[in-house]
mmCIF file of C-alpha atoms in Angstrom:
data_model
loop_
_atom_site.group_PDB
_atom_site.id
_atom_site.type_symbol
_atom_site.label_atom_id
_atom_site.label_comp_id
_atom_site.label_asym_id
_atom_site.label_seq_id
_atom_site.Cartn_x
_atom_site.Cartn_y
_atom_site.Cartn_z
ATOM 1 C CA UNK A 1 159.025 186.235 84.010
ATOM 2 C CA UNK A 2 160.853 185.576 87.173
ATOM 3 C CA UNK A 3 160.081 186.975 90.508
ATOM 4 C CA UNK A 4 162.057 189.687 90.274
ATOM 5 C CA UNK A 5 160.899 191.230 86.994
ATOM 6 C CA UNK A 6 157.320 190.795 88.635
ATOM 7 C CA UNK A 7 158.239 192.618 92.098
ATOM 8 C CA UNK A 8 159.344 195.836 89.486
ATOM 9 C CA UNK A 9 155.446 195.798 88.648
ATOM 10 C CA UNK A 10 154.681 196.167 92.168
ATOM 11 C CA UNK A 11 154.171 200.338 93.200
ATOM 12 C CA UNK A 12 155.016 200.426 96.187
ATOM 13 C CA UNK A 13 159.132 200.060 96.194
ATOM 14 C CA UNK A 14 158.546 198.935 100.504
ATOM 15 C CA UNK A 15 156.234 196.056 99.449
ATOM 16 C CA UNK A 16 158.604 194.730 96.691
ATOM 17 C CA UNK A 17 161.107 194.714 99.696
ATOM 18 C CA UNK A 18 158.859 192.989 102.053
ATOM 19 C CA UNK A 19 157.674 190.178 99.246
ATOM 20 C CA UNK A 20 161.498 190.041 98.415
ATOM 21 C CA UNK A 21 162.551 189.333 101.952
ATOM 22 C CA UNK A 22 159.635 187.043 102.248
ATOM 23 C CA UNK A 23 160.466 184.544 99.188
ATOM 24 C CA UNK A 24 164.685 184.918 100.394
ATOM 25 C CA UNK A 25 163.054 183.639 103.507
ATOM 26 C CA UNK A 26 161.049 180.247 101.832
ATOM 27 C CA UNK A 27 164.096 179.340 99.970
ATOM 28 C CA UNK A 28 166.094 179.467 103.708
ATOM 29 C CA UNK A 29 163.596 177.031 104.953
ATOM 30 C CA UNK A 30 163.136 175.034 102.113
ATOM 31 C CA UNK A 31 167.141 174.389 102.608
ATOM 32 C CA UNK A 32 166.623 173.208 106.412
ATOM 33 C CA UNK A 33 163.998 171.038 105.676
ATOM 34 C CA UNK A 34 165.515 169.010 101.964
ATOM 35 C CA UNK A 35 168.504 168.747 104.278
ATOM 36 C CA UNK A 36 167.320 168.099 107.785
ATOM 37 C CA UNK A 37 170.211 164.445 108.585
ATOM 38 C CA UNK A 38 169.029 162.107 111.219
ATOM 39 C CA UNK A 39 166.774 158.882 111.732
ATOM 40 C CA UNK A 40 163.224 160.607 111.014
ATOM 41 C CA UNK A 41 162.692 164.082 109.468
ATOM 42 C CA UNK A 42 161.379 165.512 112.301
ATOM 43 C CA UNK A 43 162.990 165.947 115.339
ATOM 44 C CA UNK A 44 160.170 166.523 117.985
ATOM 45 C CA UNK A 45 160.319 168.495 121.249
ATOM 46 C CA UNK A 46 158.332 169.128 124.788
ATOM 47 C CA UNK A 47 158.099 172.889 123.808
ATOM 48 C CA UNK A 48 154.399 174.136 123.067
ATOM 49 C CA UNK A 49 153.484 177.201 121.690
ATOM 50 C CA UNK A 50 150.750 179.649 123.327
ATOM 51 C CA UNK A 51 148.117 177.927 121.261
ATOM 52 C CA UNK A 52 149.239 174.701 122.638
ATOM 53 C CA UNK A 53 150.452 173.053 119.475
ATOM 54 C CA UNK A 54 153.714 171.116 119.856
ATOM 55 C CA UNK A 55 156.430 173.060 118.691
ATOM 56 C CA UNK A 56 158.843 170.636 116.288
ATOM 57 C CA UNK A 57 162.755 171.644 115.798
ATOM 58 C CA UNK A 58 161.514 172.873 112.444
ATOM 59 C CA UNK A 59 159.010 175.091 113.375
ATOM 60 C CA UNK A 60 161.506 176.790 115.256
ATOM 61 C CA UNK A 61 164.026 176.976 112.766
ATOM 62 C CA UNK A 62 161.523 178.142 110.073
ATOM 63 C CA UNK A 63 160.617 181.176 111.956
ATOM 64 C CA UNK A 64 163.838 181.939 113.188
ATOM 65 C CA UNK A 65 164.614 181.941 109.472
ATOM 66 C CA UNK A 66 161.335 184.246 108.741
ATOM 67 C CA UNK A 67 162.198 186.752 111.453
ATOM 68 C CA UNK A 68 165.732 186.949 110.670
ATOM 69 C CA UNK A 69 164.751 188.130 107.412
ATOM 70 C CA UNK A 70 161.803 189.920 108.058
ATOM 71 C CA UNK A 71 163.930 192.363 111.018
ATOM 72 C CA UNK A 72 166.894 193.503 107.956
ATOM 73 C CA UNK A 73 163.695 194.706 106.279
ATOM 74 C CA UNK A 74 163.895 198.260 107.234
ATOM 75 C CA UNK A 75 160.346 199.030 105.921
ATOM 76 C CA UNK A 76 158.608 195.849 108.260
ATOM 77 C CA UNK A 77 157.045 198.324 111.204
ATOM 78 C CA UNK A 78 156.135 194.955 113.098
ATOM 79 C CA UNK A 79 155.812 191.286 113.018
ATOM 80 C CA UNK A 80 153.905 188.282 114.133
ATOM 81 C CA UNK A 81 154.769 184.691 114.125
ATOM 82 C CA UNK A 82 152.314 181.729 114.894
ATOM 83 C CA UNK A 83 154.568 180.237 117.102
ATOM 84 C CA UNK A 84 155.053 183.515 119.521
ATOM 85 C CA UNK A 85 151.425 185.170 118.614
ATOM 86 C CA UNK A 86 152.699 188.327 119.975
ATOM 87 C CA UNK A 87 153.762 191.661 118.286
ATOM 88 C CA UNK A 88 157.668 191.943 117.864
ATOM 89 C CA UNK A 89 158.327 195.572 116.616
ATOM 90 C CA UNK A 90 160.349 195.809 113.337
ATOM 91 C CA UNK A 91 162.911 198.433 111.921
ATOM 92 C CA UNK A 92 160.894 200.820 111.153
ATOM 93 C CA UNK A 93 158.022 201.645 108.056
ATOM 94 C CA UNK A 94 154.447 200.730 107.486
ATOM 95 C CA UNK A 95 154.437 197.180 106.530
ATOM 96 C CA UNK A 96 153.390 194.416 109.698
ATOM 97 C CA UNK A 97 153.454 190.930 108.909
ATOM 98 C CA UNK A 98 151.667 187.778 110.441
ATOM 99 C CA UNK A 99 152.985 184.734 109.351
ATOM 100 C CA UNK A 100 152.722 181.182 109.922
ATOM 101 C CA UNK A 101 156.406 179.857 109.462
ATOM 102 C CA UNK A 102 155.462 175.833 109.318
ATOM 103 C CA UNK A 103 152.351 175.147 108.308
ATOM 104 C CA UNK A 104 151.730 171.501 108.241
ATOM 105 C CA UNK A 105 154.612 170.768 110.313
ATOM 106 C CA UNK A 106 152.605 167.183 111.976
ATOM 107 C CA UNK A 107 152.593 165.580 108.334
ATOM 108 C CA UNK A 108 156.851 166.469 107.801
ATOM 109 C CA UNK A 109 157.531 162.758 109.351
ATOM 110 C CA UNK A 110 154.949 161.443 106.691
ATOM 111 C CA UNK A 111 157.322 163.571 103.973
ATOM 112 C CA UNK A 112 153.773 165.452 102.975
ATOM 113 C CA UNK A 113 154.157 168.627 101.153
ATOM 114 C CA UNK A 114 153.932 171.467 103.760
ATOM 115 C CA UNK A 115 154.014 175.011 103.455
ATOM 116 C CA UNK A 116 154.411 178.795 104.922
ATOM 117 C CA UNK A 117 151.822 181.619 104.922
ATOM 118 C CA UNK A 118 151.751 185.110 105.016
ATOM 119 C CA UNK A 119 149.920 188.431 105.353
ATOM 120 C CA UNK A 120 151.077 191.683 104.804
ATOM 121 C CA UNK A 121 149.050 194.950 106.127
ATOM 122 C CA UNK A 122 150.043 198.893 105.885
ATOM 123 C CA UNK A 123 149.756 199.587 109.349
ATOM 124 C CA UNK A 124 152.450 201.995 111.186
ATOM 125 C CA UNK A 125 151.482 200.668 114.109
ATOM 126 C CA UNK A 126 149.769 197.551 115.395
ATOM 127 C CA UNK A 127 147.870 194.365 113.634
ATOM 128 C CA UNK A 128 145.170 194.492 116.464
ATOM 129 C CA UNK A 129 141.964 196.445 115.012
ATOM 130 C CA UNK A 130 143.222 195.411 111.161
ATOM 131 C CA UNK A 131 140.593 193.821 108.934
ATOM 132 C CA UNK A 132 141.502 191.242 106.367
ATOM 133 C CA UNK A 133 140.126 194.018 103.988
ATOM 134 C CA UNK A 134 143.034 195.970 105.002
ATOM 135 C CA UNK A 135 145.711 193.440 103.357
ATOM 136 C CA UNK A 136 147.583 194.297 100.632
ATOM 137 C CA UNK A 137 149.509 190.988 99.825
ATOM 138 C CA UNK A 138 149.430 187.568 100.650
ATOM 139 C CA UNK A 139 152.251 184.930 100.123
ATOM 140 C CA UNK A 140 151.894 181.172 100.020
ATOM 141 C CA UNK A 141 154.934 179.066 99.822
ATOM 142 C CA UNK A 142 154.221 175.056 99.546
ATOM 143 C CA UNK A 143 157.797 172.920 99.838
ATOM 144 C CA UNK A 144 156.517 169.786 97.998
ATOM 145 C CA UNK A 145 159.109 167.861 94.747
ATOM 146 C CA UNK A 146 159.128 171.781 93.799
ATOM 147 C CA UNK A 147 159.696 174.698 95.673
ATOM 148 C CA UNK A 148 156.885 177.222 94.955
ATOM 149 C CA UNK A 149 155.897 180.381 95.941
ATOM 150 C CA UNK A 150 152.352 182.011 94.789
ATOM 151 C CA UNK A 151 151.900 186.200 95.377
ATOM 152 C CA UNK A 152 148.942 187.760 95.305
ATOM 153 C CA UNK A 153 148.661 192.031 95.363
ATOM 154 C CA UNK A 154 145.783 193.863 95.815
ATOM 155 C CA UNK A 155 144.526 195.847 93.067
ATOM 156 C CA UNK A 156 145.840 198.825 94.143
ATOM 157 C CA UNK A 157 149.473 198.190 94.233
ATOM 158 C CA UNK A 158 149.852 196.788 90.174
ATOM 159 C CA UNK A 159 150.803 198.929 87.671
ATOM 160 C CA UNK A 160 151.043 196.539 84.820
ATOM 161 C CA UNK A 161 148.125 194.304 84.038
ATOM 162 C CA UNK A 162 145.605 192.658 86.472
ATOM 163 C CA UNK A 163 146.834 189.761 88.189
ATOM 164 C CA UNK A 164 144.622 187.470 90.442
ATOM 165 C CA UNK A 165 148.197 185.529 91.775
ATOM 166 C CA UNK A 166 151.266 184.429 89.987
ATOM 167 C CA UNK A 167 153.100 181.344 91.097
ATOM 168 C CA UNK A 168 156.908 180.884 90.874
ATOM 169 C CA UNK A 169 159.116 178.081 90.953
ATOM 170 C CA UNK A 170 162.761 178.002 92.807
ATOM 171 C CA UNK A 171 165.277 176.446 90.485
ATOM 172 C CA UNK A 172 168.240 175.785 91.874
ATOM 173 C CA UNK A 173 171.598 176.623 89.079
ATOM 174 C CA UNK A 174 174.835 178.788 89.357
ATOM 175 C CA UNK A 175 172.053 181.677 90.013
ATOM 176 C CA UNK A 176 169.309 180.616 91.541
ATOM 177 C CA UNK A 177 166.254 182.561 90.768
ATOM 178 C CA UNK A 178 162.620 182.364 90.488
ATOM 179 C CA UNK A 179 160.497 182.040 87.493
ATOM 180 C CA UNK A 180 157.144 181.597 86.957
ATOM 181 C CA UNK A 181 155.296 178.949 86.136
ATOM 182 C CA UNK A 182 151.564 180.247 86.160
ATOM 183 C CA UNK A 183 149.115 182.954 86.724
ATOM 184 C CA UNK A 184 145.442 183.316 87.789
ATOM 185 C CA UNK A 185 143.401 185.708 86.688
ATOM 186 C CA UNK A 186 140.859 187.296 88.802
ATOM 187 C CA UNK A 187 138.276 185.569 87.716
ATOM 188 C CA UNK A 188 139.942 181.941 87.532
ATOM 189 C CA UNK A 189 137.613 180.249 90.867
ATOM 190 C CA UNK A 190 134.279 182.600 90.526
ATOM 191 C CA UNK A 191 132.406 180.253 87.563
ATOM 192 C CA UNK A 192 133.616 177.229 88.390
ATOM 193 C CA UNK A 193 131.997 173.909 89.087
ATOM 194 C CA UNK A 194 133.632 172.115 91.868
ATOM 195 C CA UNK A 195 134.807 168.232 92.178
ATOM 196 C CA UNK A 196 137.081 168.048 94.559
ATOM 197 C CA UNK A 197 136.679 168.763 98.380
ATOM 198 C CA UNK A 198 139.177 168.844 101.434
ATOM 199 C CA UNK A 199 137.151 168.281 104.643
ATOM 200 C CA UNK A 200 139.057 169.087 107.743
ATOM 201 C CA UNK A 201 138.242 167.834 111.324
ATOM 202 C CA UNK A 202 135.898 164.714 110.018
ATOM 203 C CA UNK A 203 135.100 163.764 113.324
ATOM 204 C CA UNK A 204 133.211 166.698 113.581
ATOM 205 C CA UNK A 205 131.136 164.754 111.453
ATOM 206 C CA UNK A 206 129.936 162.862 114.839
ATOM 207 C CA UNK A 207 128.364 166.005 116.475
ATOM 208 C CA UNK A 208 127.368 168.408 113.922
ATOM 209 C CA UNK A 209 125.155 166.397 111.821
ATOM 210 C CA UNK A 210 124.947 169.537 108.809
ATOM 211 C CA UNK A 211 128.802 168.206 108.018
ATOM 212 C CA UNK A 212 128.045 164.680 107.959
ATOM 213 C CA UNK A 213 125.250 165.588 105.591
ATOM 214 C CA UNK A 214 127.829 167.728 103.506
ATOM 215 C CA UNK A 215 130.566 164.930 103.208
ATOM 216 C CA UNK A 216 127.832 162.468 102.385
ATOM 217 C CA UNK A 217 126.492 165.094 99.172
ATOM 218 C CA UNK A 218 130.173 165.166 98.302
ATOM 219 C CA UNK A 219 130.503 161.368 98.227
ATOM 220 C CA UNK A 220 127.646 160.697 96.837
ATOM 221 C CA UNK A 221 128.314 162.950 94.152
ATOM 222 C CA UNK A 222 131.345 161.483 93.509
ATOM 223 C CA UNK A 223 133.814 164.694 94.186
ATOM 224 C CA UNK A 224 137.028 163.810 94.762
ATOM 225 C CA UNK A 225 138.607 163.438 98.121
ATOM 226 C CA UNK A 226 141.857 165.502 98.719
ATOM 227 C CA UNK A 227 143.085 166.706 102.374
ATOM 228 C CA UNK A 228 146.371 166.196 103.223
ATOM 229 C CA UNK A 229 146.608 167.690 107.016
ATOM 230 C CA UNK A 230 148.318 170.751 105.690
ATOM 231 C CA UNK A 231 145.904 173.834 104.722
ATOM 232 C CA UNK A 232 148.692 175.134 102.846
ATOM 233 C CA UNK A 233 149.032 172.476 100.439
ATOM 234 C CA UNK A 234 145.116 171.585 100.732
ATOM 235 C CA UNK A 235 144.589 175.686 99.243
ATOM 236 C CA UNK A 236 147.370 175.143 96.797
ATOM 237 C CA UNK A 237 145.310 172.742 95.212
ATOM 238 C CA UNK A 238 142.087 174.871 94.546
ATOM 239 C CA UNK A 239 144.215 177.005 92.863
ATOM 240 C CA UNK A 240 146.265 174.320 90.770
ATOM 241 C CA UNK A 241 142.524 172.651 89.759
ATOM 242 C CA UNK A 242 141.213 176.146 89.421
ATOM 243 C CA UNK A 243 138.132 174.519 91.625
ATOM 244 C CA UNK A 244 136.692 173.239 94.714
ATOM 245 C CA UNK A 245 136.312 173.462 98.191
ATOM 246 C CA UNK A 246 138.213 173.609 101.594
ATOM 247 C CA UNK A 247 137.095 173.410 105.107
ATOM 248 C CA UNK A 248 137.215 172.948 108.860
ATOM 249 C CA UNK A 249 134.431 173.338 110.961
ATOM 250 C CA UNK A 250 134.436 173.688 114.657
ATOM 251 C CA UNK A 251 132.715 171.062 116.686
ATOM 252 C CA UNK A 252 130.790 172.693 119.965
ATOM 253 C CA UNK A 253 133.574 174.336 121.217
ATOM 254 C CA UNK A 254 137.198 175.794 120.160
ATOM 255 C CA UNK A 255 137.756 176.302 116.558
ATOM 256 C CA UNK A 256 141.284 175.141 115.187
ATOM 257 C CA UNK A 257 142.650 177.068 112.288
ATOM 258 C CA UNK A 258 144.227 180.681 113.265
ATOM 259 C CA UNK A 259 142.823 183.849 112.153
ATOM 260 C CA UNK A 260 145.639 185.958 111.697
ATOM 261 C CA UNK A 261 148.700 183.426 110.554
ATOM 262 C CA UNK A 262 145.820 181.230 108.274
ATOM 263 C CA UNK A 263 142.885 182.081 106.839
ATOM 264 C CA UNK A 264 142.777 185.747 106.668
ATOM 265 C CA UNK A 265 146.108 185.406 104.300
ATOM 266 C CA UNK A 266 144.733 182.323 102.766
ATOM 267 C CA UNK A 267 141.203 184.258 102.428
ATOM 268 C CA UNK A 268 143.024 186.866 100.835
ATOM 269 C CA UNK A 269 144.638 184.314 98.012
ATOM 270 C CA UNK A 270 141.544 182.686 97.501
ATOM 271 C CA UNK A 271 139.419 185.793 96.811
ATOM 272 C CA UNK A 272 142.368 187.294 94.456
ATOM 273 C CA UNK A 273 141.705 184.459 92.041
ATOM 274 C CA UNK A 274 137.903 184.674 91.862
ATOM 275 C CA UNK A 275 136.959 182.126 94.794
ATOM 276 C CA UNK A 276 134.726 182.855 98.362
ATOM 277 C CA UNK A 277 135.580 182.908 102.019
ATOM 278 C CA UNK A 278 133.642 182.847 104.976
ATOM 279 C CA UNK A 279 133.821 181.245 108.384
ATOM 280 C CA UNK A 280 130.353 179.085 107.495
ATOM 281 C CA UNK A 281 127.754 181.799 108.861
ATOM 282 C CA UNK A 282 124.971 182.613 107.392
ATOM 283 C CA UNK A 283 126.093 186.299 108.075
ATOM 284 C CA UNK A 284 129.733 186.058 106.785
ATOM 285 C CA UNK A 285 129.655 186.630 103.394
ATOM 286 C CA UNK A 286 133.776 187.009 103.212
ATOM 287 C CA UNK A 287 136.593 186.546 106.233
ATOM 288 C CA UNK A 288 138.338 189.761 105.385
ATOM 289 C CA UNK A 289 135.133 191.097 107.111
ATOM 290 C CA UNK A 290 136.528 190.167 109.929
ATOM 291 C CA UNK A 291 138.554 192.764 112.267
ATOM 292 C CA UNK A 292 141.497 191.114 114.480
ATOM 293 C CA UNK A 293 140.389 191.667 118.075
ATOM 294 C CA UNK A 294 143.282 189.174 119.104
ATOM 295 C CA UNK A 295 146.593 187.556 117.741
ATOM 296 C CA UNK A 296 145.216 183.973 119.596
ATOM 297 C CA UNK A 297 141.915 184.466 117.585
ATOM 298 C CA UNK A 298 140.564 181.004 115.894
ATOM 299 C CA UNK A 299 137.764 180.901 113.513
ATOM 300 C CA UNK A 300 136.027 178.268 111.266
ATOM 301 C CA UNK A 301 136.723 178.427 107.319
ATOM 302 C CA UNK A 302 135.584 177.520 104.415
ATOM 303 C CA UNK A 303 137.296 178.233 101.060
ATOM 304 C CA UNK A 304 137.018 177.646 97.186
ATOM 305 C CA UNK A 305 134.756 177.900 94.636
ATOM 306 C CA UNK A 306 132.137 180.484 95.584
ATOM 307 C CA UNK A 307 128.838 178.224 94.495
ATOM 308 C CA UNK A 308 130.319 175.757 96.760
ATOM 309 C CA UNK A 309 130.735 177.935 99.566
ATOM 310 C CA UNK A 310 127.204 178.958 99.641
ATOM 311 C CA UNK A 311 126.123 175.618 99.247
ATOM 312 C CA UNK A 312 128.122 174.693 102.199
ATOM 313 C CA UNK A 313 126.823 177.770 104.370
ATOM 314 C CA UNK A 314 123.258 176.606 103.255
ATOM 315 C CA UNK A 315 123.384 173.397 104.716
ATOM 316 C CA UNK A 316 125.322 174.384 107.802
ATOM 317 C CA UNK A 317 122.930 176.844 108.376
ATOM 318 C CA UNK A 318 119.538 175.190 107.468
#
C-alpha cells in the first residue's frame, strides 16, 4: 500500500490534505539535510528561539519548508512551529497544527538519525484550551539510512480496518512515492514485556534519587540501553521493538521536552499502538489529559510499554 492509497481510507477528505501536505513537507527536508555541502553538516548560528534553544541553519530551513507547505493547505485554520511557539493563522478550515520541524537537530553534526513531529487538532480557531484528547492525527517522520514517515488516525476518522499506525518508506525512482513498510495494530505495546529503555537527562540522576534507583533496576536487569539525544528517533524505536520505555524527568526546576510540538503528538503515537503516557505523576494516568494552557508549556514524559510506565510512576512516586 503506499501512502496515498492509505490517505483514500482516511474520512475526512481535509485531513488526507493536511497528512498529504505534511509527508510533501518531510521529503522537502529530508532533501536539505542528505544534501546540506560544506565542512560540517551543521551550520550553527547566534539565533535562539523563545525557548532558548539555539536555532541551527536547519532548523530554520525545516520549518520554513513545513510552513510553506502547511499555508497552500487551504483547510490548515492555524499553525504552530517550535521554533516561533506562536499561532500563525492559516488559509482557512478546521485543521491547526503544532509541529516540531527539527527534532534532534544538536546530534545532525554527529550524523544521528533525527526527525520531525506533528499534531493535528479540529479546532476553527485556536490550539490554546485543546487537550491532547482532542487530536485526531499524529505524524512522525525520522530521516535516518531511510526516509520514514509513521501516521497514526484516531478511530474516528478510518473507514477501512483498525489501524494503530502505519509506517511508510520514501523511495526515491522516476516517481517517487511512498509505500509501506509496516503497521501496528492497536494493541501492538499494551502486553508487552519491556528490555530496552531510553533515559533522558541522566544527570538528573544526581538530585532525584527515584531515577537513579530506576536506571540502576534497568541495569541491573540487564535492559538494553538505547537514547540517542533525539526523542524522535528514541520513540521510533518502541515502536520498531514493539517494547520498552522512554523518558525525561525534570530535575527541581524547568522541565525540557515541549508539550505541544513533543509529547502530546508523540503521546498520541504511542497510545495508538497499545503503549502508556504520562508525565510521571501519580495522578496522570495519560498526557492527552492534559489541556494546553500555553504554546511555551514543558512537561516531564514518560512513554512505552504501559507495565513499564507504571512501574516507573511507582518508583518516582514512592
Amino acid at each position: 500500500m503506499t501512502l496515498r492509497s492509505f490517505l483514500e481510507t482516511v474520512k475526512d477528505p481535509d485531513l488526507r490534505l493536511v497528512l498529504g501536505s505534511i509527508a510533501d513537507a518531510s521529503a522537502a527536508i529530508s532533501g536539505v539535510l542528505r544534501n546540506h555541502v560544506g565542512g560540517t553538516v551543521v551550520a550553527s548560528s547566534p539565533v535562539r528561539n523563545r525557548f532558548g534553544d539555539e536555532q541551527l541553519t536547519e532548523d530554520r530551513q525545516a520549518d520554513a519548508l513545513v510552513r510553506r507547505h502547511l499555508l497552500a493547505t487551504p483547510c490548515v485554520s492555524c499553525l504552530s512551529s517550535e521554533e516561533d511557539p506562536s499561532e500563525q493563522p492559516g488559509p482557512g478550515g478546521t485543521f491547526a497544527v503544532a509541529y516540531d520541524p527539527l527534532d534532534g537537530s544538536s546530534v545532525l553534526d554527529s550524523n544521528f538519525s533525527v526527525g520531525s513531529i506533528f499534531g493535528v487538532w479540529r479546532t476553527a480557531k485556536e490550539l490554546i484550551g485543546c487537550r491532547g484528547h482532542d487530536l485526531v492525527a499524529a505524524v512522525l517522520t525520522l530521516y535516518g539510512p531511510r526516509l520514514i514517515l509513521v501516521v497514526a488516525v484516531h478511530q474516528s476518522q478510518q473507514t477501512v480496518g483498525d489501524h494503530g499506525a502505519v509506517a511508510f518508506q520514501f523511495v526515491e525512482s522516476s516517481a517517487p512515492q511512498w509505500h509501506q513498510i509496516r503497521q501496528w495494530s492497536r494493541d501492538a505495546l499494551r502486553n508487552s514485556r519491556a528490555s530496552l529503555f531510553a533515559p533522558g537527562n541522566l544527570r538528573a540522576t544526581q538530585e532525584i534519587s527515584a531515577y537513579d534507583q530506576l536506571v540502576r533496576y534497568w541495569i541491573e536487569s540487564r535492559y538494553t540501553l538505547r537514547y540517542s539525544g533525539a526523542m524522535a528517533a528514541d520513540v521510533y524505536q518502541l515502536l520498531a521493538k514493539e517494547q520498552g520505555i522512554f523518558c525525561n524527568p525534570s530535575q527541581p526546576g524547568k522541565a525540557r521536552l515541549r508539550l505541544v510540538y513533543e509529547a502530546l503528538p508523540l503521546a498520541f503515537l504511542v497510545e495508538a499502538v497499545g503503549g502508556k503516557s504520562s508525565d510521571g505523576s501519580r495522578g496522570c494516568s495519560s498526557l492527552l489529559e492534559r489541556s494546553i494552557t500555553a504554546l511555551t508549556e514543558r512537561t516531564p514524559v514518560v512513554l512505552g510499554s504501559p507495565s513499564e510506565v507504571d512501574h516507573y510512576i511507582d518508583i518516582m512516586n514512592a
